mmCIF file of C-alpha atoms and ligand atoms in Angstrom:
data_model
loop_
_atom_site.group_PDB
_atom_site.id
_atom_site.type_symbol
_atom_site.label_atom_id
_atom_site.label_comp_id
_atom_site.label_asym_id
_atom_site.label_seq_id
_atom_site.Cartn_x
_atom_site.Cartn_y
_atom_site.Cartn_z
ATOM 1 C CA UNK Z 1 0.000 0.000 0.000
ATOM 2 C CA UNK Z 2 1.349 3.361 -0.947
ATOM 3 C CA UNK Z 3 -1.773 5.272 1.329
ATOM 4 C CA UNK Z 4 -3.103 4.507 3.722
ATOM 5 C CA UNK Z 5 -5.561 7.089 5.735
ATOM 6 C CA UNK Z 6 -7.723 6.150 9.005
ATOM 7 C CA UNK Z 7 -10.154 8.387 9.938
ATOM 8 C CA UNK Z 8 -9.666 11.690 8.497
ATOM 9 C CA UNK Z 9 -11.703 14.591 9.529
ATOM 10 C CA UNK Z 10 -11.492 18.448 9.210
ATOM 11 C CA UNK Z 11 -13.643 20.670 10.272
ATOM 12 C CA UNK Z 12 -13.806 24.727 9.164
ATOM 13 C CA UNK Z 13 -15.733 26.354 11.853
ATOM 14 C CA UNK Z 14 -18.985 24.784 12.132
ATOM 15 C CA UNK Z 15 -18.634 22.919 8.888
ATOM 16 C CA UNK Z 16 -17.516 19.347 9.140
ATOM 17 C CA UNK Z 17 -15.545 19.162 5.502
ATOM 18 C CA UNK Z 18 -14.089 15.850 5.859
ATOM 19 C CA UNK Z 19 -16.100 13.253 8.605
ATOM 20 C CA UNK Z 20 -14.007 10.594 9.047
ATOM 21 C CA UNK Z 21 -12.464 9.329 5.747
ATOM 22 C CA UNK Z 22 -10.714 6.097 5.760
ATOM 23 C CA UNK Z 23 -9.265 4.664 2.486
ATOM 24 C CA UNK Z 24 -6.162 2.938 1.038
ATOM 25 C CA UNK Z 25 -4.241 3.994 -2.400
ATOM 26 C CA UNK Z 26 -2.530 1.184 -4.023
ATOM 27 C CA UNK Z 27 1.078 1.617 -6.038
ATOM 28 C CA UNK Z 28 0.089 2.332 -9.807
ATOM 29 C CA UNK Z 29 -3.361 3.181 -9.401
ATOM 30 C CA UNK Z 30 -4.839 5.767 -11.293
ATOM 31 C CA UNK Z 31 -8.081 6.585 -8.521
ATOM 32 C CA UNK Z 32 -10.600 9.086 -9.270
ATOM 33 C CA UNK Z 33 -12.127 11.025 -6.284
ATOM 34 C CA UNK Z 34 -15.584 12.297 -7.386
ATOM 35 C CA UNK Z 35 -17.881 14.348 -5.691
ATOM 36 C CA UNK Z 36 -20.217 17.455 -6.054
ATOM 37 C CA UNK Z 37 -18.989 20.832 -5.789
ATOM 38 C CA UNK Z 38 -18.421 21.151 -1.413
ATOM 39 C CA UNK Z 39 -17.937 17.523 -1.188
ATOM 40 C CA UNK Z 40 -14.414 17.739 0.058
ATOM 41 C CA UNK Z 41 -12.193 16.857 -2.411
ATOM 42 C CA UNK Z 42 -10.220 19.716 -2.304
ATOM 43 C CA UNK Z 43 -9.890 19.629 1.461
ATOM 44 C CA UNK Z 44 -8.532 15.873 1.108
ATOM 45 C CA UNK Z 45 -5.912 16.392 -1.304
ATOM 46 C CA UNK Z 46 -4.747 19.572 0.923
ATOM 47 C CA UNK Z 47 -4.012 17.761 3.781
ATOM 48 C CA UNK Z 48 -2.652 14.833 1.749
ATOM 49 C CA UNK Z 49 -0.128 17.344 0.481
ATOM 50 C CA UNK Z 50 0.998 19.057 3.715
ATOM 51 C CA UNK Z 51 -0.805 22.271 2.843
ATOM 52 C CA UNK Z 52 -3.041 21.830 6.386
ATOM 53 C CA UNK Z 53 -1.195 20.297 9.107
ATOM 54 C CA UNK Z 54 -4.523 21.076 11.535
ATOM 55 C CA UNK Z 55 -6.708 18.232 10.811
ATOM 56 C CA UNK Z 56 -7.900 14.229 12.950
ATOM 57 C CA UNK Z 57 -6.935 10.953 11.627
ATOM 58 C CA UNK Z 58 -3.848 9.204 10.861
ATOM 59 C CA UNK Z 59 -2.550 9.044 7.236
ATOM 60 C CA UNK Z 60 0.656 6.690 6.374
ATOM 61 C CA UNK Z 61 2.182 7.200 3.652
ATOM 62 C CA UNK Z 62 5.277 4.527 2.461
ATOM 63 C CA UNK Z 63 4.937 3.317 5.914
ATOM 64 C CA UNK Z 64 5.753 6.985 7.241
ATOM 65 C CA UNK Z 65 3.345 8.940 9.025
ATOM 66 C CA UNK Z 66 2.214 12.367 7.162
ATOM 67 C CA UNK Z 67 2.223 14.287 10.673
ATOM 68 C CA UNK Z 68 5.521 13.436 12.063
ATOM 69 C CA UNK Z 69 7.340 13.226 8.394
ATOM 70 C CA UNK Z 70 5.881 15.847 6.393
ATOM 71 C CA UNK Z 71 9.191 17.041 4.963
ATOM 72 C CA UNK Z 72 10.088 13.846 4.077
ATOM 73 C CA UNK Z 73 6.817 12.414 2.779
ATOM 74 C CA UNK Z 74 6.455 16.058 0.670
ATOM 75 C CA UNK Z 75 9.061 14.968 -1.361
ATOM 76 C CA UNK Z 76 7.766 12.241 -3.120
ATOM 77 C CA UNK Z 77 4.108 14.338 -3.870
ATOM 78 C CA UNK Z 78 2.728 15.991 -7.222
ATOM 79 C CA UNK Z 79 0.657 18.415 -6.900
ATOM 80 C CA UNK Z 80 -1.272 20.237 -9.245
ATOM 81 C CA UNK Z 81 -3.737 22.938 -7.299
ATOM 82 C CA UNK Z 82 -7.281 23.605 -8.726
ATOM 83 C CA UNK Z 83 -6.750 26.722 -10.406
ATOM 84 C CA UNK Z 84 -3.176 25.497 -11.210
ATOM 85 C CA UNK Z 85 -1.180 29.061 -10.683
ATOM 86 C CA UNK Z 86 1.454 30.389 -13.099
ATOM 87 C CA UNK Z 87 3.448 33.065 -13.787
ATOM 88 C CA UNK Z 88 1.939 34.718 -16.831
ATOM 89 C CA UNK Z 89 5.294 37.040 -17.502
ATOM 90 C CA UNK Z 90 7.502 33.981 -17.550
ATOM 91 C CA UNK Z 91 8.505 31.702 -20.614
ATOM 92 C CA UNK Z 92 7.513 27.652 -20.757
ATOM 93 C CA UNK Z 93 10.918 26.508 -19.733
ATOM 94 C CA UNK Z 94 12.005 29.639 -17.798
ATOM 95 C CA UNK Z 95 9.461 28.471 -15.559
ATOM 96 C CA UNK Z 96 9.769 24.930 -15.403
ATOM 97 C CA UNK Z 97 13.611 26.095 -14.483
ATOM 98 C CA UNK Z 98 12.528 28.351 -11.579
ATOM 99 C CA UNK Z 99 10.074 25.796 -9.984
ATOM 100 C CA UNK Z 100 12.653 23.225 -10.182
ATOM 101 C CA UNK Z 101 15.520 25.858 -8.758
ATOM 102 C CA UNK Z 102 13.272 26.948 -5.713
ATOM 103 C CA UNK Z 103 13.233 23.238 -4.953
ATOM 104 C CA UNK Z 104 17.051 23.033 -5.118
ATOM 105 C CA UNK Z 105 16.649 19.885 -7.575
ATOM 106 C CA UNK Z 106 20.108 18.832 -8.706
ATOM 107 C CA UNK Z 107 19.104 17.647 -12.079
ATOM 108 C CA UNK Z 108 15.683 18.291 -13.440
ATOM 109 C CA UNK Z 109 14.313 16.246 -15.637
ATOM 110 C CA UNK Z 110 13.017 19.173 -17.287
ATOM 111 C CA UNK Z 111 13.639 18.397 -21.294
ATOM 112 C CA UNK Z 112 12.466 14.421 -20.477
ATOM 113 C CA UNK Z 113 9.072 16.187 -19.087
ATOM 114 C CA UNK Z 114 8.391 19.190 -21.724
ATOM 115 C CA UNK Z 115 8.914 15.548 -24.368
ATOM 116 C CA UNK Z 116 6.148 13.918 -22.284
ATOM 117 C CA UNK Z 117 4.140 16.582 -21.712
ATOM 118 C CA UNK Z 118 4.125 17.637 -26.070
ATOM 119 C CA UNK Z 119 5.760 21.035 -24.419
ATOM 120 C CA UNK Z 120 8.800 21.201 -26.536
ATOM 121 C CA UNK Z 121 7.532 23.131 -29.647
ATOM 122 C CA UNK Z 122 6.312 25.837 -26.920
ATOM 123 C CA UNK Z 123 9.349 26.265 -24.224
ATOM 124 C CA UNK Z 124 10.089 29.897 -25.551
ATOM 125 C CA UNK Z 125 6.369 30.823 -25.949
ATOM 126 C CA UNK Z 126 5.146 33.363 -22.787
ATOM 127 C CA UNK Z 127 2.732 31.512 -20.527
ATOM 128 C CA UNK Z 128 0.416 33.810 -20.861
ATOM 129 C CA UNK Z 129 0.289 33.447 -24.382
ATOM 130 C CA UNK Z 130 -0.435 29.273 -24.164
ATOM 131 C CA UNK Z 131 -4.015 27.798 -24.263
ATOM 132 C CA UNK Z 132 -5.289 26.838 -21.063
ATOM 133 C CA UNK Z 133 -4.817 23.319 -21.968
ATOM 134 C CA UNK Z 134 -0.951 24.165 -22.679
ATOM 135 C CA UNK Z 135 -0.619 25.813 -19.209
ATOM 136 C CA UNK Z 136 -2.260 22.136 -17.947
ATOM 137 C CA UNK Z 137 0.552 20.766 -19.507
ATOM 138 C CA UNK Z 138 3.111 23.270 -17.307
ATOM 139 C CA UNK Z 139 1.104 23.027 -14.518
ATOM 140 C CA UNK Z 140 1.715 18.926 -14.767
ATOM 141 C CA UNK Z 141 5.405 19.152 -15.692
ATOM 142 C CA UNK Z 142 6.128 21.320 -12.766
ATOM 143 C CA UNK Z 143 4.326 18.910 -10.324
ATOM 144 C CA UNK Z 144 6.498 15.880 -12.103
ATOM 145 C CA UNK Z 145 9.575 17.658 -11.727
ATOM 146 C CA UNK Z 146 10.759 15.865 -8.693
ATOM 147 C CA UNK Z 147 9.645 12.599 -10.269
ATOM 148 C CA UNK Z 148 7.048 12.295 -6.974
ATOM 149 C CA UNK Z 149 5.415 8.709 -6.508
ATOM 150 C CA UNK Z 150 2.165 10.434 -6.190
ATOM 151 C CA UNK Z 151 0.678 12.855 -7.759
ATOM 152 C CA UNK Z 152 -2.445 14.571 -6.888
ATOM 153 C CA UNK Z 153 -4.583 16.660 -9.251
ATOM 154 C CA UNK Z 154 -7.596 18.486 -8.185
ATOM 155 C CA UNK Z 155 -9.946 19.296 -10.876
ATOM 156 C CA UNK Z 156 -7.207 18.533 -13.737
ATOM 157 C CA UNK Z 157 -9.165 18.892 -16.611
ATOM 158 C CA UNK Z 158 -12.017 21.305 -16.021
ATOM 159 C CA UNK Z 159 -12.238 24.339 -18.627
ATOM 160 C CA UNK Z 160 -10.598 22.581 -21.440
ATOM 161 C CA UNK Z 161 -11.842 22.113 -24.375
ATOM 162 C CA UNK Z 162 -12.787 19.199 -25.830
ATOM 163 C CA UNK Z 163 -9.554 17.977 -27.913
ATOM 164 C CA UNK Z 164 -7.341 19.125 -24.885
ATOM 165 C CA UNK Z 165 -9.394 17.082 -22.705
ATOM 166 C CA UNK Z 166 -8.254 13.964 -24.126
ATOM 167 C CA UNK Z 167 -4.855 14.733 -24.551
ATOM 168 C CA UNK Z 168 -4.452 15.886 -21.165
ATOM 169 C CA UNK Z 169 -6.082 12.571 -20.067
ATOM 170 C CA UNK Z 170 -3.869 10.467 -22.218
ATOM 171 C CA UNK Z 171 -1.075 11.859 -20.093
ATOM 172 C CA UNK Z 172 -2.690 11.457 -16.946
ATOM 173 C CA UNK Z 173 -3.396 7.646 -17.683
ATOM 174 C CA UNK Z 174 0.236 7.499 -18.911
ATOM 175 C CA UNK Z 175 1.469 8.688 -15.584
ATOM 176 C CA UNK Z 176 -0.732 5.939 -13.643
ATOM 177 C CA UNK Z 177 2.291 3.396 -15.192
ATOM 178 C CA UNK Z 178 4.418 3.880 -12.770
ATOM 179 C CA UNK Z 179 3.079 6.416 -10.240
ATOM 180 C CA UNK Z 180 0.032 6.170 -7.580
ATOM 181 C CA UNK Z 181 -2.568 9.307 -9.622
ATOM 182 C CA UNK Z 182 -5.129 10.389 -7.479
ATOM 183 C CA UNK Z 183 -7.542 13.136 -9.518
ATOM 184 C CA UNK Z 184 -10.310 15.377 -8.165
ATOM 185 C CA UNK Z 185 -13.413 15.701 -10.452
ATOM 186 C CA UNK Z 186 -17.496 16.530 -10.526
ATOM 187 C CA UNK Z 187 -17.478 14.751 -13.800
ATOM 188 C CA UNK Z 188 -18.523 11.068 -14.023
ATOM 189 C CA UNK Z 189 -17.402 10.034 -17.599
ATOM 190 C CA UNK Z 190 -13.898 11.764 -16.621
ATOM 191 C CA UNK Z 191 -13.650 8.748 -14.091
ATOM 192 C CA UNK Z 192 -14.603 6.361 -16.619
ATOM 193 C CA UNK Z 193 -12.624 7.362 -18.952
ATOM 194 C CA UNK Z 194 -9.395 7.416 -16.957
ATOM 195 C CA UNK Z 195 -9.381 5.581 -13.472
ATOM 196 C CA UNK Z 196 -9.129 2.342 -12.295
ATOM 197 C CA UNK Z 197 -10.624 2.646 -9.082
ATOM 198 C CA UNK Z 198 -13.125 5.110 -8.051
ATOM 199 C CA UNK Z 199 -13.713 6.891 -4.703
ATOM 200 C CA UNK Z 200 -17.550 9.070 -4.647
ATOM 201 C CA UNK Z 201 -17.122 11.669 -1.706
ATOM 202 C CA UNK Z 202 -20.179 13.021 -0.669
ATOM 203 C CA UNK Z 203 -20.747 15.342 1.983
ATOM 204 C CA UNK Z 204 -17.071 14.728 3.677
ATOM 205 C CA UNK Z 205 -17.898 11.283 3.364
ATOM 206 C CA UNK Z 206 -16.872 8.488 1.077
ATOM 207 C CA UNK Z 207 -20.463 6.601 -0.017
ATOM 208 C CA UNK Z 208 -18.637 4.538 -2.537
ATOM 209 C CA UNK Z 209 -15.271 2.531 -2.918
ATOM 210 C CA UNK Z 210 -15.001 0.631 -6.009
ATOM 211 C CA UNK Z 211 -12.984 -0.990 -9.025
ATOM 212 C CA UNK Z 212 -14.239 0.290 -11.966
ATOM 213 C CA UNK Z 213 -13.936 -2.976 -13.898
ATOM 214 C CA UNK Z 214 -16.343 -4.479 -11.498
ATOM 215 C CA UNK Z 215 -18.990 -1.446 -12.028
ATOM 216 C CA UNK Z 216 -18.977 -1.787 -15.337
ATOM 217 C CA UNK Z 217 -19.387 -5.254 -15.382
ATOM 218 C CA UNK Z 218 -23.330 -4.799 -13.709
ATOM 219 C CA UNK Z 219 -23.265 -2.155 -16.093
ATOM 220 C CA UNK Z 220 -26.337 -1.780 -18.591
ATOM 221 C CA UNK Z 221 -26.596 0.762 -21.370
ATOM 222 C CA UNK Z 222 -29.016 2.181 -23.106
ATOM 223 C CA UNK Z 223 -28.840 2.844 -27.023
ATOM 224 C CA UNK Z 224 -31.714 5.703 -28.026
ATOM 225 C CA UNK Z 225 -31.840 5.766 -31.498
ATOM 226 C CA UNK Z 226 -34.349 7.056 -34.188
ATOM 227 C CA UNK Z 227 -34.826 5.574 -37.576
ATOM 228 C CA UNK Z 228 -36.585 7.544 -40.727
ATOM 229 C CA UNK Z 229 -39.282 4.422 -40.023
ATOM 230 C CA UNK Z 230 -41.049 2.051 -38.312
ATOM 231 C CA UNK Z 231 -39.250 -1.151 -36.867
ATOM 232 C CA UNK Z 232 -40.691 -4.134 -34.864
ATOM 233 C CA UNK Z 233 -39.250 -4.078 -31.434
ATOM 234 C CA UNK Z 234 -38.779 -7.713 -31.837
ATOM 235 C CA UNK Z 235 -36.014 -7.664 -34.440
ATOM 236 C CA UNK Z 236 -34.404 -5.267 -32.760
ATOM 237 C CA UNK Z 237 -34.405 -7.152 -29.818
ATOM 238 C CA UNK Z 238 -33.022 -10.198 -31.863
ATOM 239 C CA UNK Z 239 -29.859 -8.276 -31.341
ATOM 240 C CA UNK Z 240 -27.100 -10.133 -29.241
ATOM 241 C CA UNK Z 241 -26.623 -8.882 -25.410
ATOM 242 C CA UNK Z 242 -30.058 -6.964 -25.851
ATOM 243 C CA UNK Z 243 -32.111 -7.074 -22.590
ATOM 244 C CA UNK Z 244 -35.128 -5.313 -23.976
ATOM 245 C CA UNK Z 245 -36.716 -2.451 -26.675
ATOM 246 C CA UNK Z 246 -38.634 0.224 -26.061
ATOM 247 C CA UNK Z 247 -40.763 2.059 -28.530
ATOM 248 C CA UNK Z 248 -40.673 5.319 -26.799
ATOM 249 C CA UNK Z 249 -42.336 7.793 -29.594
ATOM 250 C CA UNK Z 250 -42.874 6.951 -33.510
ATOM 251 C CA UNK Z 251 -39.571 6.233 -34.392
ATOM 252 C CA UNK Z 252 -37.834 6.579 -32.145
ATOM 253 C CA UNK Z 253 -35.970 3.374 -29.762
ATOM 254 C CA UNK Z 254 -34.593 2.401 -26.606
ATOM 255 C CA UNK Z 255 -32.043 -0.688 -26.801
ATOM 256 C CA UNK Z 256 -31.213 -2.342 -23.377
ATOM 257 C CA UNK Z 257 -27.931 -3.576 -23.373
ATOM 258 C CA UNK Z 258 -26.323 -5.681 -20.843
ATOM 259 C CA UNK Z 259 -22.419 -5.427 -20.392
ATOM 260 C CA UNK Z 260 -20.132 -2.788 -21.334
ATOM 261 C CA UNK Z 261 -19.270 -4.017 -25.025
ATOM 262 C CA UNK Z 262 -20.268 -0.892 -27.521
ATOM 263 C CA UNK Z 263 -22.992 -1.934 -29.326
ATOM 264 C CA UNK Z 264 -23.865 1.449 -31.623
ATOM 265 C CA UNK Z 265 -21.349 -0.117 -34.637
ATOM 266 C CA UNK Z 266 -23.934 -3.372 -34.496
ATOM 267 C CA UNK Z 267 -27.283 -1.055 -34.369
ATOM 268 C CA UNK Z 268 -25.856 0.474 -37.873
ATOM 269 C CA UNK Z 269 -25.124 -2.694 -39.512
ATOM 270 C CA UNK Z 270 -28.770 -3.727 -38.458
ATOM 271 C CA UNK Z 271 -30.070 -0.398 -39.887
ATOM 272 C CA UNK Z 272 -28.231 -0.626 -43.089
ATOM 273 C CA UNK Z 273 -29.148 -4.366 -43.698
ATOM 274 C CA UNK Z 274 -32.724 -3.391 -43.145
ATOM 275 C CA UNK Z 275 -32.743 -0.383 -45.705
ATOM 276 C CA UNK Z 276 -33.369 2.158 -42.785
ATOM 277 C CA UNK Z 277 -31.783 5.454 -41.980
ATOM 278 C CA UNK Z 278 -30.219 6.326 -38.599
ATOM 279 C CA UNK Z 279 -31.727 9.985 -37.413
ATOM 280 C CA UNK Z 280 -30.465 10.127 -34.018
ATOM 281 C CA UNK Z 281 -27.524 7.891 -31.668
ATOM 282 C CA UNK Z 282 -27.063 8.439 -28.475
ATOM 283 C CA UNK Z 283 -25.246 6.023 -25.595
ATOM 284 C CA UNK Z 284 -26.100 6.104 -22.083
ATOM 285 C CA UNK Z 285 -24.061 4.626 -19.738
ATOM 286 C CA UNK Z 286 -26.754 4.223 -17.191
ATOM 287 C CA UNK Z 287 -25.793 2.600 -13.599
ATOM 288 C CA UNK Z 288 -23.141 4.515 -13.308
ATOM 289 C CA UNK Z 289 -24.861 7.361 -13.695
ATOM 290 C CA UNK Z 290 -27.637 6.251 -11.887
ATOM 291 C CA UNK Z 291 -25.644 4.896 -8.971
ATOM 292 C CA UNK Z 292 -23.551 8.674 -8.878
ATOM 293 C CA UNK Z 293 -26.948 10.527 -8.678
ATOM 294 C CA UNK Z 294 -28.453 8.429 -6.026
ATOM 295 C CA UNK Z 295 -25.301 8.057 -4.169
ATOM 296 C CA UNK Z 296 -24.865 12.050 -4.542
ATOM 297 C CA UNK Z 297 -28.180 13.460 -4.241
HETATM 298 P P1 LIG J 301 -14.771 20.384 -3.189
HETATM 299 O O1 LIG J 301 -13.314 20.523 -3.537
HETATM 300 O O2 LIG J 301 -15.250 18.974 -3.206
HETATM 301 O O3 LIG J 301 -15.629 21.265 -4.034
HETATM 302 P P2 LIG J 301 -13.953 21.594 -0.669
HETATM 303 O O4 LIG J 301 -13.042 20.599 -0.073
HETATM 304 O O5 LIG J 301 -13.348 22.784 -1.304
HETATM 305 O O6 LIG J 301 -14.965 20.865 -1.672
HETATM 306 O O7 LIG J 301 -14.968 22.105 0.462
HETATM 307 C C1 LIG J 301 -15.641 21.250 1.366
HETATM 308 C C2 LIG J 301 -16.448 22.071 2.348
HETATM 309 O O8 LIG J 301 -15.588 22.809 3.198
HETATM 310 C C3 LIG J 301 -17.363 23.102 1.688
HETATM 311 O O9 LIG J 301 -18.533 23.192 2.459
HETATM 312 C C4 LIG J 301 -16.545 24.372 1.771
HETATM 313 O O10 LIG J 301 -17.378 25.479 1.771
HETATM 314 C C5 LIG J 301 -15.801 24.199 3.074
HETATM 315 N N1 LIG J 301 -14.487 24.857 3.045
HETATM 316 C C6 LIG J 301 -13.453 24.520 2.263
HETATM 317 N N2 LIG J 301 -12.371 25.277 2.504
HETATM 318 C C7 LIG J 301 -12.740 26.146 3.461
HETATM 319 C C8 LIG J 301 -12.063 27.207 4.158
HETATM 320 N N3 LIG J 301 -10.787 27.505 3.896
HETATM 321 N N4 LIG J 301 -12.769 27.882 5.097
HETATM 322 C C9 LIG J 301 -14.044 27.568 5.365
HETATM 323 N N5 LIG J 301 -14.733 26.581 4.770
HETATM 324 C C10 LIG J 301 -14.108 25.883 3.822
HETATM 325 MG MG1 LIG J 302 -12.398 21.607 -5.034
#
């Protein structure tokens, strides 16, 4: 185990942020920690980085204990804040440079991480002239610099677009090879899409602690599809790993599946080989969803 935290609680004032959160990290795992906005997800990964030292619980970390060791055990984290603060004025690299010099590193990795991070073709461009999915990329390099065994990212991806989402999560997932990832989100296909284990916070407490190869394996999905005309429910329940059909307005279909296996490619083949025309696709992924909103609500 590379975590392990007993009992961690915080409160601010009269508000109880964290009530008593126990919970175990393992080396290598990429571990989502999802949770409305106020859940506590922020106030987690601040103590987990030393940034509170006023807080109950126990937290071991490499078999050291965060409170007495906090030098030490600062040292081997990542962290990348929520609104990920940079200096505008200052150039890629001249940057990466000065985070690495005010942490008297010896060597710095710092070409190895601007390769990794697709930074290179923009050392010697102003921060402040980068996308905000470029100043991710900084904001990731600088918390790598010290090649940390964990790394903790709150709210990593939130304000990029849609092509820098998944190149920034391609990275993340590439980081999970060798180093324990633990990311902050309020979105639930961000944890599908990149964790292997998922942690729902809700309320300063964590309501759910689970793999998510064994959610998806109860999961079912739902295929809503319209054709340009009518189809028997029964042939289009003749479809393998189809649980049911629904006939939910004229032309328009809800396909039950069972499993996690993408069915949409097989719904087209089935429309083209019955001379119909596809009008509208959508997937749902629908426990998981289901499961966050009851879980969360
Ligand atoms: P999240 O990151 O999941 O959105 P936070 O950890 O930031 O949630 O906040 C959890 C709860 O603690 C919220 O009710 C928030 O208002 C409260 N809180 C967080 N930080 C502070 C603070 N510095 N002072 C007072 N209350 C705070
Ligand atoms: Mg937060």
């Amino acid at each position: 185990m590379s975590l392990v935290l007993e009992n961690v609680a915080k409160n601010f004032g009269e508000v109880q942020a964290l009530k008593g959160v126990s919970l175990t990290l393992k080396k290598g795992e990429v571990v989502g920690l999802l949770g409305p906005n106020g859940a506590g997800k922020s106030t987690l990964m601040k103590i987990l980085t030393g940034y509170y030292t006023q807080w109950e619980g126990k937290v071991d970390f490499f078999e050291k204990d965060l409170k007495t060791e906090l030098r030490a055990i600062q040292k081997q984290v990542g962290y990348l804040t929520e609104n990920n603060p940079l200096y505008p004025e200052m150039y890629v690299k001249e940057y990466l440079q000065y985070v690495a010099d005010l942490y008297r590193l010896k060597n710095p990795p710092i070409d190895q991480l601007m390769e990794q991070t697709g930074l290179l073709d923009h050392q010697k461009k102003k921060i402040q002239t980068i996308s905000k999915g470029y100043k991710q990329r900084v904001g990731l390099a600088a918390a790598l610099l010290h090649d940390p065994k964990l790394v903790i990212l709150d709210e990593p991806t939130t304000g990029l677009d849609p092509n820098q989402l998944v190149e920034i999560r391609k990275l993340i997932r590439s980081l999970g090879k060798d180093k324990t990832v633990l990311l902050s989100t309020h979105i639930l296909q961000e944890v599908d899409a990149l964790c292997d284990r998922v942690l729902i916070i809700h309320k300063g407490e964590i309501v759910l602690d689970q793999a998510l190869e064994v959610l998806r394996k109860d999961q079912k999905q739902i295929i809503e599809v319209s054709f340009d005309y009518r189809v028997e429910t029964e042939a289009l329940a003749r479809i393998p790993k189809v649980e049911k059909v629904k006939n939910t307005h004229d032309f328009d279909y809800e396909i039950h599946i069972k499993g996690s296996e993408d069915l949409r490619p097989v719904v087209f083949d089935f429309a083209h080989d019955n001379g119909l025309k596809i009008l509208k696709l959508q997937l749902k992924n629908e426990s998981l969803e289901q499961l966050f909103n009851s879980l969360t609500s």
